[in-house]
mmCIF file of C-alpha atoms in Angstrom:
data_model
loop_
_atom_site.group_PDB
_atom_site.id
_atom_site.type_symbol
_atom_site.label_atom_id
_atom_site.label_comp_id
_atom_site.label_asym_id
_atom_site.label_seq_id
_atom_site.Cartn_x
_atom_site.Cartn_y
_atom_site.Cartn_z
ATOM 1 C CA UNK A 1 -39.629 -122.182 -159.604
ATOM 2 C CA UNK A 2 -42.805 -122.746 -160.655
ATOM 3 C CA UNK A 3 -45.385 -124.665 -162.248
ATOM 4 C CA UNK A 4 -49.340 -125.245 -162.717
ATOM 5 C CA UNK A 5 -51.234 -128.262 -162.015
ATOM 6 C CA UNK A 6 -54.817 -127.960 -161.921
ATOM 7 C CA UNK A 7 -54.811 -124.300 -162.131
ATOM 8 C CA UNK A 8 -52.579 -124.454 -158.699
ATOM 9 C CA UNK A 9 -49.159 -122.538 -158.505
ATOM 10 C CA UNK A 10 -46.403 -125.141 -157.016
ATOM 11 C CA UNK A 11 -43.084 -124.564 -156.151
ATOM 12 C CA UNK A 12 -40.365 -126.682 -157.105
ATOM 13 C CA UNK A 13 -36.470 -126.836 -156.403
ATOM 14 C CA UNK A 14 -34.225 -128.402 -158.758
ATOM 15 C CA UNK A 15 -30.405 -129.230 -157.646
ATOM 16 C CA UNK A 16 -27.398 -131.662 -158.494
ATOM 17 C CA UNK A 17 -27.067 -134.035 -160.919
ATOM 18 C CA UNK A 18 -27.568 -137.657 -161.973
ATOM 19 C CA UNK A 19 -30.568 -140.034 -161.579
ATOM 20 C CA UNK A 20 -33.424 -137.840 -161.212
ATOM 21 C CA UNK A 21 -35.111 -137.861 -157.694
ATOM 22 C CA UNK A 22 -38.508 -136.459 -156.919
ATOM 23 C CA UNK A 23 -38.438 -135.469 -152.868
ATOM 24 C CA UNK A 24 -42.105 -134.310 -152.333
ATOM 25 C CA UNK A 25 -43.863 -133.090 -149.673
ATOM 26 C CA UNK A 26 -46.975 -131.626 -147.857
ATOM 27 C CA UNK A 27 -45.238 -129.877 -145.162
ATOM 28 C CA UNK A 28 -42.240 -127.448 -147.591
ATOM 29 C CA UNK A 29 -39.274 -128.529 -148.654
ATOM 30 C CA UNK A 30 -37.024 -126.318 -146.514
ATOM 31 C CA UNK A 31 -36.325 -129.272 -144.468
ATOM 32 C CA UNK A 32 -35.488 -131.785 -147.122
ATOM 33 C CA UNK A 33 -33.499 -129.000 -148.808
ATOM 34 C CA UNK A 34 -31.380 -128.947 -145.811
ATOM 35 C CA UNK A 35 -31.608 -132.405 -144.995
ATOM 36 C CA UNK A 36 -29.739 -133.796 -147.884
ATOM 37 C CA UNK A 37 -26.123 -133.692 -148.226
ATOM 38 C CA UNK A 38 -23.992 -132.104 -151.480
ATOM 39 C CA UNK A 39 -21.909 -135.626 -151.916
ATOM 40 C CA UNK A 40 -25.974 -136.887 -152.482
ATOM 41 C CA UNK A 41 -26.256 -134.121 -155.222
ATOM 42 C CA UNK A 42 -23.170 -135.491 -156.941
ATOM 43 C CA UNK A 43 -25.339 -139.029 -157.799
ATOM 44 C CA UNK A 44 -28.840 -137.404 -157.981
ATOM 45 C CA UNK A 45 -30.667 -134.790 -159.689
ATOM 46 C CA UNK A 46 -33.154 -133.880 -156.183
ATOM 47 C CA UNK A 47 -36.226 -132.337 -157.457
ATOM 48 C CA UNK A 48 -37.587 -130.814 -154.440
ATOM 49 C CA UNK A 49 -41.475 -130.083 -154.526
ATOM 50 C CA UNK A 50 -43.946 -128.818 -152.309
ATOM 51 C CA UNK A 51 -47.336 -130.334 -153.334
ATOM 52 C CA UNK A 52 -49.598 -128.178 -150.953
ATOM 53 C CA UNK A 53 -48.557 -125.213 -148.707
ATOM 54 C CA UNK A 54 -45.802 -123.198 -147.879
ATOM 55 C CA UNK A 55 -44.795 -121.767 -151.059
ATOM 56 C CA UNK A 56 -47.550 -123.733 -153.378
ATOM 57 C CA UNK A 57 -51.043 -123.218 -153.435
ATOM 58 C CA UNK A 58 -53.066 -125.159 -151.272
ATOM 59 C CA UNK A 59 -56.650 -124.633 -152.459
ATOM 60 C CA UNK A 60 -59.360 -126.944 -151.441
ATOM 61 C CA UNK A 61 -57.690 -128.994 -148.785
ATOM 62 C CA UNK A 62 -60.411 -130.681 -147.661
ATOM 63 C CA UNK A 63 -61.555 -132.809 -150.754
ATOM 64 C CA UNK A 64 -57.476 -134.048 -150.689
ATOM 65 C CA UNK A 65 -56.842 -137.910 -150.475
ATOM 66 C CA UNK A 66 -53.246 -139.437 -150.334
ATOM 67 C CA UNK A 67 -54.841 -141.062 -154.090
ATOM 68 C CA UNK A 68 -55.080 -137.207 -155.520
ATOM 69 C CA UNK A 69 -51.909 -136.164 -154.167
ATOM 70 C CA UNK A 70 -50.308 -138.938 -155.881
ATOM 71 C CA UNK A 71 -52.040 -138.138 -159.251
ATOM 72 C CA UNK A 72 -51.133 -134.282 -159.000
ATOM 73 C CA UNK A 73 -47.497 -135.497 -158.335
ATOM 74 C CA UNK A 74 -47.992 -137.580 -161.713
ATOM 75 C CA UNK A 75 -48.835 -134.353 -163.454
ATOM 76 C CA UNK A 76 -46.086 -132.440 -161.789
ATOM 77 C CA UNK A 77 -43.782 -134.823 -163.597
ATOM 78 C CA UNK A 78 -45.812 -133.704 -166.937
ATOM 79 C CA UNK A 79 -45.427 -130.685 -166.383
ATOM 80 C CA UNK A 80 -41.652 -129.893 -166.037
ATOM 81 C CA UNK A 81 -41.174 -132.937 -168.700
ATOM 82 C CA UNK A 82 -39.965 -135.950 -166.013
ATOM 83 C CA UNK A 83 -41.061 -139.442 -167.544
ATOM 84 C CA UNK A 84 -39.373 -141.789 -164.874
ATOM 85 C CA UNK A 85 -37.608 -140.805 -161.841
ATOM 86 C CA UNK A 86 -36.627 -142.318 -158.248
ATOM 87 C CA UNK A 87 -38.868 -141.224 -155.149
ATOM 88 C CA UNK A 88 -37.515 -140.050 -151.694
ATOM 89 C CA UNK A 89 -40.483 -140.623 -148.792
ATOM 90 C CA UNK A 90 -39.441 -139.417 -145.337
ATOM 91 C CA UNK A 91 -41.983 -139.802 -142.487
ATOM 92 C CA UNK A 92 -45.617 -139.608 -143.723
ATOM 93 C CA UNK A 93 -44.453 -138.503 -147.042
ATOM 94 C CA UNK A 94 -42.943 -141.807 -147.543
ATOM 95 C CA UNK A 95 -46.869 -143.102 -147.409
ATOM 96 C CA UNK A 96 -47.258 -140.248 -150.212
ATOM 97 C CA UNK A 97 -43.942 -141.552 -152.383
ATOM 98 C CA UNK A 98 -45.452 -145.141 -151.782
ATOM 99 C CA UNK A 99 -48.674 -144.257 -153.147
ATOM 100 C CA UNK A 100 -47.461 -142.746 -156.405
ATOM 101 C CA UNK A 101 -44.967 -145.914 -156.493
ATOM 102 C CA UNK A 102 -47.901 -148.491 -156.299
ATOM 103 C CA UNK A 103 -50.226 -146.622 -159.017
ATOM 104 C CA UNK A 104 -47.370 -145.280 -161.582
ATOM 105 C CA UNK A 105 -44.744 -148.317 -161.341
ATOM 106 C CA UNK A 106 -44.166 -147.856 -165.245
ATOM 107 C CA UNK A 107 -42.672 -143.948 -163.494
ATOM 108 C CA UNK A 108 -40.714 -144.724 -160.589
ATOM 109 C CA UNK A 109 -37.457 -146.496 -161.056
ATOM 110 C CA UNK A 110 -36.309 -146.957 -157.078
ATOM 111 C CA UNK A 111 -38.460 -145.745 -154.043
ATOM 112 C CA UNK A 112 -36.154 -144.781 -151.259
ATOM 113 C CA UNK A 113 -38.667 -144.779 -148.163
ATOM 114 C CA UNK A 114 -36.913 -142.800 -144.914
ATOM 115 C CA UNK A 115 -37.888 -142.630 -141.687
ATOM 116 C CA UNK A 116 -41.447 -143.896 -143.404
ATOM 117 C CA UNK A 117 -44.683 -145.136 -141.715
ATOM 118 C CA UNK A 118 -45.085 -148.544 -143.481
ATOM 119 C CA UNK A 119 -48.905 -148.051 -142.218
ATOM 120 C CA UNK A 120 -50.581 -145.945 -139.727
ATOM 121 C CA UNK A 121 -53.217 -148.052 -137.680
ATOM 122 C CA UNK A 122 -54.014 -149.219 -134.127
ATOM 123 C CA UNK A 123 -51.089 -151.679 -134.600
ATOM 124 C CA UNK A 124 -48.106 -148.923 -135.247
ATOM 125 C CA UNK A 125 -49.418 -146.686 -132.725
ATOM 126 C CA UNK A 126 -49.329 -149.721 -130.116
ATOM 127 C CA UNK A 127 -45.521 -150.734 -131.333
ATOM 128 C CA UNK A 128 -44.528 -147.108 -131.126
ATOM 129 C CA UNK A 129 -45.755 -146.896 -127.559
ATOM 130 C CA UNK A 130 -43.991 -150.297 -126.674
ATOM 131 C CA UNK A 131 -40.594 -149.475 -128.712
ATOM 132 C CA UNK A 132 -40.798 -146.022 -126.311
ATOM 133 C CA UNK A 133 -41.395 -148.074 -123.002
ATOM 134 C CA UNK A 134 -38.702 -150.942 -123.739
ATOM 135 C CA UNK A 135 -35.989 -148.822 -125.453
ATOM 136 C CA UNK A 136 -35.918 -145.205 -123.993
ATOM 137 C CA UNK A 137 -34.055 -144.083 -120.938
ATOM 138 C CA UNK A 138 -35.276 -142.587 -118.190
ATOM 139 C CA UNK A 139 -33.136 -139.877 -118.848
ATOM 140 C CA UNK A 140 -34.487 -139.377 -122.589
ATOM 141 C CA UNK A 141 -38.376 -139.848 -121.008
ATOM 142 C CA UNK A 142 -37.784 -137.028 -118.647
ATOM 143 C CA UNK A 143 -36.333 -134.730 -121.031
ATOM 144 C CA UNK A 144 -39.355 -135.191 -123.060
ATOM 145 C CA UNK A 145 -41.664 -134.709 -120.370
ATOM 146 C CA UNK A 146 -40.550 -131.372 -119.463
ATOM 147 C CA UNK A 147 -40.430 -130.626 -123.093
ATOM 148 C CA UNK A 148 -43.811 -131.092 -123.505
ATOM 149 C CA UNK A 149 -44.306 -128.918 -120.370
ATOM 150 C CA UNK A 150 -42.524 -126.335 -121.842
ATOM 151 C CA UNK A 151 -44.516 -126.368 -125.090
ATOM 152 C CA UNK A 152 -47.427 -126.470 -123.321
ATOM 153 C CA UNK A 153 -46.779 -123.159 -122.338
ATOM 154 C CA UNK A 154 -45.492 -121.656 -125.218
ATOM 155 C CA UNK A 155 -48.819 -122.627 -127.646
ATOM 156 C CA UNK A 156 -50.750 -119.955 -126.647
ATOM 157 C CA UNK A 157 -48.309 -117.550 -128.129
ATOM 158 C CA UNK A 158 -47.674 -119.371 -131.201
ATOM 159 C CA UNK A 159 -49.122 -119.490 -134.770
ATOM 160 C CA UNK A 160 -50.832 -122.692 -136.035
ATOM 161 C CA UNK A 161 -48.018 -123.064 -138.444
ATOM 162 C CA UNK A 162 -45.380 -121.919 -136.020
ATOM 163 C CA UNK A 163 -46.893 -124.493 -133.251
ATOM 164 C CA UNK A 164 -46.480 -127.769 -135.790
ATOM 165 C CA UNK A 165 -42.650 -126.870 -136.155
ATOM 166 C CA UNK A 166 -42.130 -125.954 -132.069
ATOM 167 C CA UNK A 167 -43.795 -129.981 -131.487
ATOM 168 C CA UNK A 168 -41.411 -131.217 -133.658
ATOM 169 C CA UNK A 169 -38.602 -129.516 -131.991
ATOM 170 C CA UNK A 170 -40.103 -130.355 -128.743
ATOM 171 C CA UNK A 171 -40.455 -134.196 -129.810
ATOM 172 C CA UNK A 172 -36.577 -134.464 -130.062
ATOM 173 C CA UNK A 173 -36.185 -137.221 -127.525
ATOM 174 C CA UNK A 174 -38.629 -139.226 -130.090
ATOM 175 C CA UNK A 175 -36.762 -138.292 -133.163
ATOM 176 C CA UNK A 176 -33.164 -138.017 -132.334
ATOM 177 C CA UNK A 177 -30.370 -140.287 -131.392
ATOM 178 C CA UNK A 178 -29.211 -136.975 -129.337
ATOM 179 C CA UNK A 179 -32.306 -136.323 -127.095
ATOM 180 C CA UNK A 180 -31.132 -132.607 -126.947
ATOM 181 C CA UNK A 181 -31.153 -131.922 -130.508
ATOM 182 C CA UNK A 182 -32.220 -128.575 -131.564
ATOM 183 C CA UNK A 183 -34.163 -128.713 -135.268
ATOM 184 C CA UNK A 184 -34.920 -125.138 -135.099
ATOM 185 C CA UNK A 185 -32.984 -124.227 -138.090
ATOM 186 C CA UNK A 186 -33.626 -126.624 -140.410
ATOM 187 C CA UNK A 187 -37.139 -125.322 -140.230
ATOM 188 C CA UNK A 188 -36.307 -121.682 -140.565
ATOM 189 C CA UNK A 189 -38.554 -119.909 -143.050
ATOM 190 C CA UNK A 190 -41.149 -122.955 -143.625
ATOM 191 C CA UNK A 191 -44.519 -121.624 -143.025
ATOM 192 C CA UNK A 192 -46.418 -124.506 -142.486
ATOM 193 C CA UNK A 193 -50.211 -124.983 -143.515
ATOM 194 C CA UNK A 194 -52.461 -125.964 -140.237
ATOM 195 C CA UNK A 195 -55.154 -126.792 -142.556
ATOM 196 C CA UNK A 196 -52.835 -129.327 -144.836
ATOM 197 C CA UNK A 197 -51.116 -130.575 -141.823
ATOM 198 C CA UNK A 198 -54.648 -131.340 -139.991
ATOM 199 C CA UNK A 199 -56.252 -132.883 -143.340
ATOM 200 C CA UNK A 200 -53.398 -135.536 -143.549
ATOM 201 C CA UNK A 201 -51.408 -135.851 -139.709
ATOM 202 C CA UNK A 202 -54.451 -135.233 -137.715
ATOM 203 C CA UNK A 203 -56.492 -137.205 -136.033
ATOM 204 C CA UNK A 204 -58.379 -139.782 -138.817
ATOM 205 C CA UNK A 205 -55.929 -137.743 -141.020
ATOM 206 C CA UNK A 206 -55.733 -139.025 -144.806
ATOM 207 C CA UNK A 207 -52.416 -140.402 -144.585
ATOM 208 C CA UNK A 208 -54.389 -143.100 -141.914
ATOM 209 C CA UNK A 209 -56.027 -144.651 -145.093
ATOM 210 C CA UNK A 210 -53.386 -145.644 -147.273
ATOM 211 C CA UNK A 211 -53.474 -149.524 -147.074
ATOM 212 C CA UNK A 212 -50.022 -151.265 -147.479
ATOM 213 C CA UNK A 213 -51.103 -154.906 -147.674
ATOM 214 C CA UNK A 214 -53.199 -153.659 -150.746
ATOM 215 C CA UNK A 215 -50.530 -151.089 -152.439
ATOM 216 C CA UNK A 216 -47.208 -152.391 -151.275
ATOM 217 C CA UNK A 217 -47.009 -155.706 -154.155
ATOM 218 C CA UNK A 218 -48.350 -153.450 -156.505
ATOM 219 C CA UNK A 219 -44.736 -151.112 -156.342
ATOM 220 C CA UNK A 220 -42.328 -153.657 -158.499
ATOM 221 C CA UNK A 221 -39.020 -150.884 -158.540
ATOM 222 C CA UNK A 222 -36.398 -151.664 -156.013
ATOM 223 C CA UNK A 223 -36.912 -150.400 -152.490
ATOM 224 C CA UNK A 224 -34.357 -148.840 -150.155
ATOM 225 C CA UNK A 225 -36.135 -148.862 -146.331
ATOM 226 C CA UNK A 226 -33.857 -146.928 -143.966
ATOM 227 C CA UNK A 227 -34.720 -147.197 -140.483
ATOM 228 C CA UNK A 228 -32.940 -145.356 -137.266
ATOM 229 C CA UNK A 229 -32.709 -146.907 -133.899
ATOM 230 C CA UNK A 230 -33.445 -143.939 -132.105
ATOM 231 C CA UNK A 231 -36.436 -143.098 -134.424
ATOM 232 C CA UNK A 232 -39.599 -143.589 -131.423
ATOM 233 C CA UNK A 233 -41.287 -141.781 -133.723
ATOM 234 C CA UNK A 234 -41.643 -144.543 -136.259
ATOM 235 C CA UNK A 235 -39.797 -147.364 -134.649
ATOM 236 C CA UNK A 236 -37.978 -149.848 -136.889
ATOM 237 C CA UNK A 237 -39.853 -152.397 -135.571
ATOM 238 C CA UNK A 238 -43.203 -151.716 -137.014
ATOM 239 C CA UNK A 239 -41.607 -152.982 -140.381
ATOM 240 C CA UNK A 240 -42.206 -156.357 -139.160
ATOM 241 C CA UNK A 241 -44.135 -158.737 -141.167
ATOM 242 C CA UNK A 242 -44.976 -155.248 -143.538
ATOM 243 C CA UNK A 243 -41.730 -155.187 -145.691
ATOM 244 C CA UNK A 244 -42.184 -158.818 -147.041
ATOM 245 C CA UNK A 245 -44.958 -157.073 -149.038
ATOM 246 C CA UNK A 246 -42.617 -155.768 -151.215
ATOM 247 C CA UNK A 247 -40.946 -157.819 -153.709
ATOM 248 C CA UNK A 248 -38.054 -156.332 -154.290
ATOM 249 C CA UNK A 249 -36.471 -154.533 -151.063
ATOM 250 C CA UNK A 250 -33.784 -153.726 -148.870
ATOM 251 C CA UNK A 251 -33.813 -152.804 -145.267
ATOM 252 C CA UNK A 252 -31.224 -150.791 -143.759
ATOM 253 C CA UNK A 253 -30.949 -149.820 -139.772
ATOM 254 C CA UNK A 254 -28.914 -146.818 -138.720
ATOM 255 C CA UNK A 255 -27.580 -147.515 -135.557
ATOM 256 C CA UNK A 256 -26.535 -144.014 -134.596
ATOM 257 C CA UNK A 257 -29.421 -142.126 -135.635
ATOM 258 C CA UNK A 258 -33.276 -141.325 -135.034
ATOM 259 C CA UNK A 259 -35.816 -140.320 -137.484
ATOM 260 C CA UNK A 260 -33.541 -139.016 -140.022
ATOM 261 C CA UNK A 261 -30.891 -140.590 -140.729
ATOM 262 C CA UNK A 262 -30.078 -138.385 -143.999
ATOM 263 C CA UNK A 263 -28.661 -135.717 -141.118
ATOM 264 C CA UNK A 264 -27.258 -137.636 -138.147
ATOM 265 C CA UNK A 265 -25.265 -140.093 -139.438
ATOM 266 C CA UNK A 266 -25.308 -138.347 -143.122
ATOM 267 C CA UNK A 267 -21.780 -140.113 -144.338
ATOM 268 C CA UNK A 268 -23.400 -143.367 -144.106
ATOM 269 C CA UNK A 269 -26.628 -142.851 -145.371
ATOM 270 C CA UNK A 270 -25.394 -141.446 -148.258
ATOM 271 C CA UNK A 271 -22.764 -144.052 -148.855
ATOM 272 C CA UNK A 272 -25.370 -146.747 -147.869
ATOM 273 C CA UNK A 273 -28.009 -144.851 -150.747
ATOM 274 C CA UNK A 274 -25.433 -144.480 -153.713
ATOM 275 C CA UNK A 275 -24.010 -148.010 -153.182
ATOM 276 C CA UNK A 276 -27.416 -149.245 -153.073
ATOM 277 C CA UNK A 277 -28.599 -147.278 -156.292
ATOM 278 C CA UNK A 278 -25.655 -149.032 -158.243
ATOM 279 C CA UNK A 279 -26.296 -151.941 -157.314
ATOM 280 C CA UNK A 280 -29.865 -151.757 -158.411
ATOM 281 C CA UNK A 281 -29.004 -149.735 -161.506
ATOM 282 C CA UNK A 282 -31.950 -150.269 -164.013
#
């Protein structure tokens, strides 16, 4: 489906039932489509929307702050008639779902934050590097070296959109409890947007200026932070001393899973989620 917001064509997804759920993101929504199970669909309504790229318009990326992605998410809820709804934020997205939290709290009910960089400074890029040397095998170091080896290789012959999804495939020792893991599918007809990706992943990317000690006590919904122990990517860890910022939340660690713990240990993340949304019914 889909709708116009500030003249811009974006595509939207609407499936299951119960307490609605915004899932947005800059990067598709193929993955997240995929990601989530169908026992989650029986306790939410998962409104799946793609706020740039892929199958939405993308437009002037470079004038785009996390702030204006937030407010075009605002009027995306205008627009198909949504006046108060949970968020799902996985990875850098959660940064996007915390933004819209902190300056709409009147129109998010719960923020479930995934996999989410609290904040991305000097500090979590130091914590990632020392969760990586402390925690990872030797055997999960090498297979990502010759991963990268490999990819190295391959990215002359690859798209710019193709080339974001073969990193992330070639990251899996950083994402994954199983180092091996092949993510190839999930992304299967996602074409990603260099430009989009650059403007907020890339180096001084927007998603770099969102400022947690500033937004996080301004979110006052309940907050569900679910953390993997295999996630390198965005370690558990660099939670510390960041979550007390929000009144009212809940961390959860998956011990058998990495960066997304919606797919590798799906049964009980989604028992952990619905349990949690009950008891924080509002």
């Amino acid at each position: 489906m889909l709708t116009r917001i500030n003249g811009l064509n974006i595509h939207y997804l609407i499936e299951g039932k119960g307490i609605p759920c915004l899932v947005p993101s800059l990067a598709g929504t193929v993955f997240y489509e995929r990601s989530f199970s169908r026992k989650l669909r029986e306790h939410l309504q998962l409104i799946f929307v793609e706020l740039r790229g892929n199958r939405s318009h993308a437009d002037d990326v470079q004038s785009l702050t996390v702030e204006l992605i937030a407010e075009e998410l605002a009027k995306f809820c205008d627009a198909i008639g949504l006046a108060r709804a949970a968020v799902i934020g996985h990875s850098g997205h959660g940064i996007v779902a915390s933004q819209f939290a902190a300056r709409h709290p009147e129109r998010v009910s719960h923020l479930i934050l995934v996999g989410s960089i609290p904040k991305w400074d000097a500090e979590f890029e130091a914590e990632r590097q020392r969760y990586w040397q402390m925690l990872a095998s030797p055997e999960r170091q090498e297979i990502l070296r010759r991963n990268e080896e490999h990819l190295a290789r391959e990215m002359p012959k690859l798209s710019p959109g193709a080339a974001i999804t073969r990193q992330y495939v070639a990251l899996a020792p950083m994402l994954w409890r199983d180092p091996n893991y092949d993510s190839t599918d999930l992304w299967a007809d996602t074409a990603l947007n260099r430009e989009v990706w650059d403007r907020f992943w890339g180096e001084g990317g927007q998603l770099r200026s969102f400022d947690a000690a500033r937004e996080f006590p301004k979110i006052k919904c309940p907050v569900l932070i679910a953390t993997g122990l295999f996630d390198f990517a965005v370690p558990p860890t660099s939670w510390h001393g960041i979550k007390e910022a929000l009144a009212n939340h809940t961390y959860h660690l998956f011990e058998n899973a990495g960066h997304n713990p919606q797919i590798e240990d799906q049964a009980r993340f989604d028992s952990a989620l619905i349990e949690w949304l009950r008891l924080k019914a509002v």
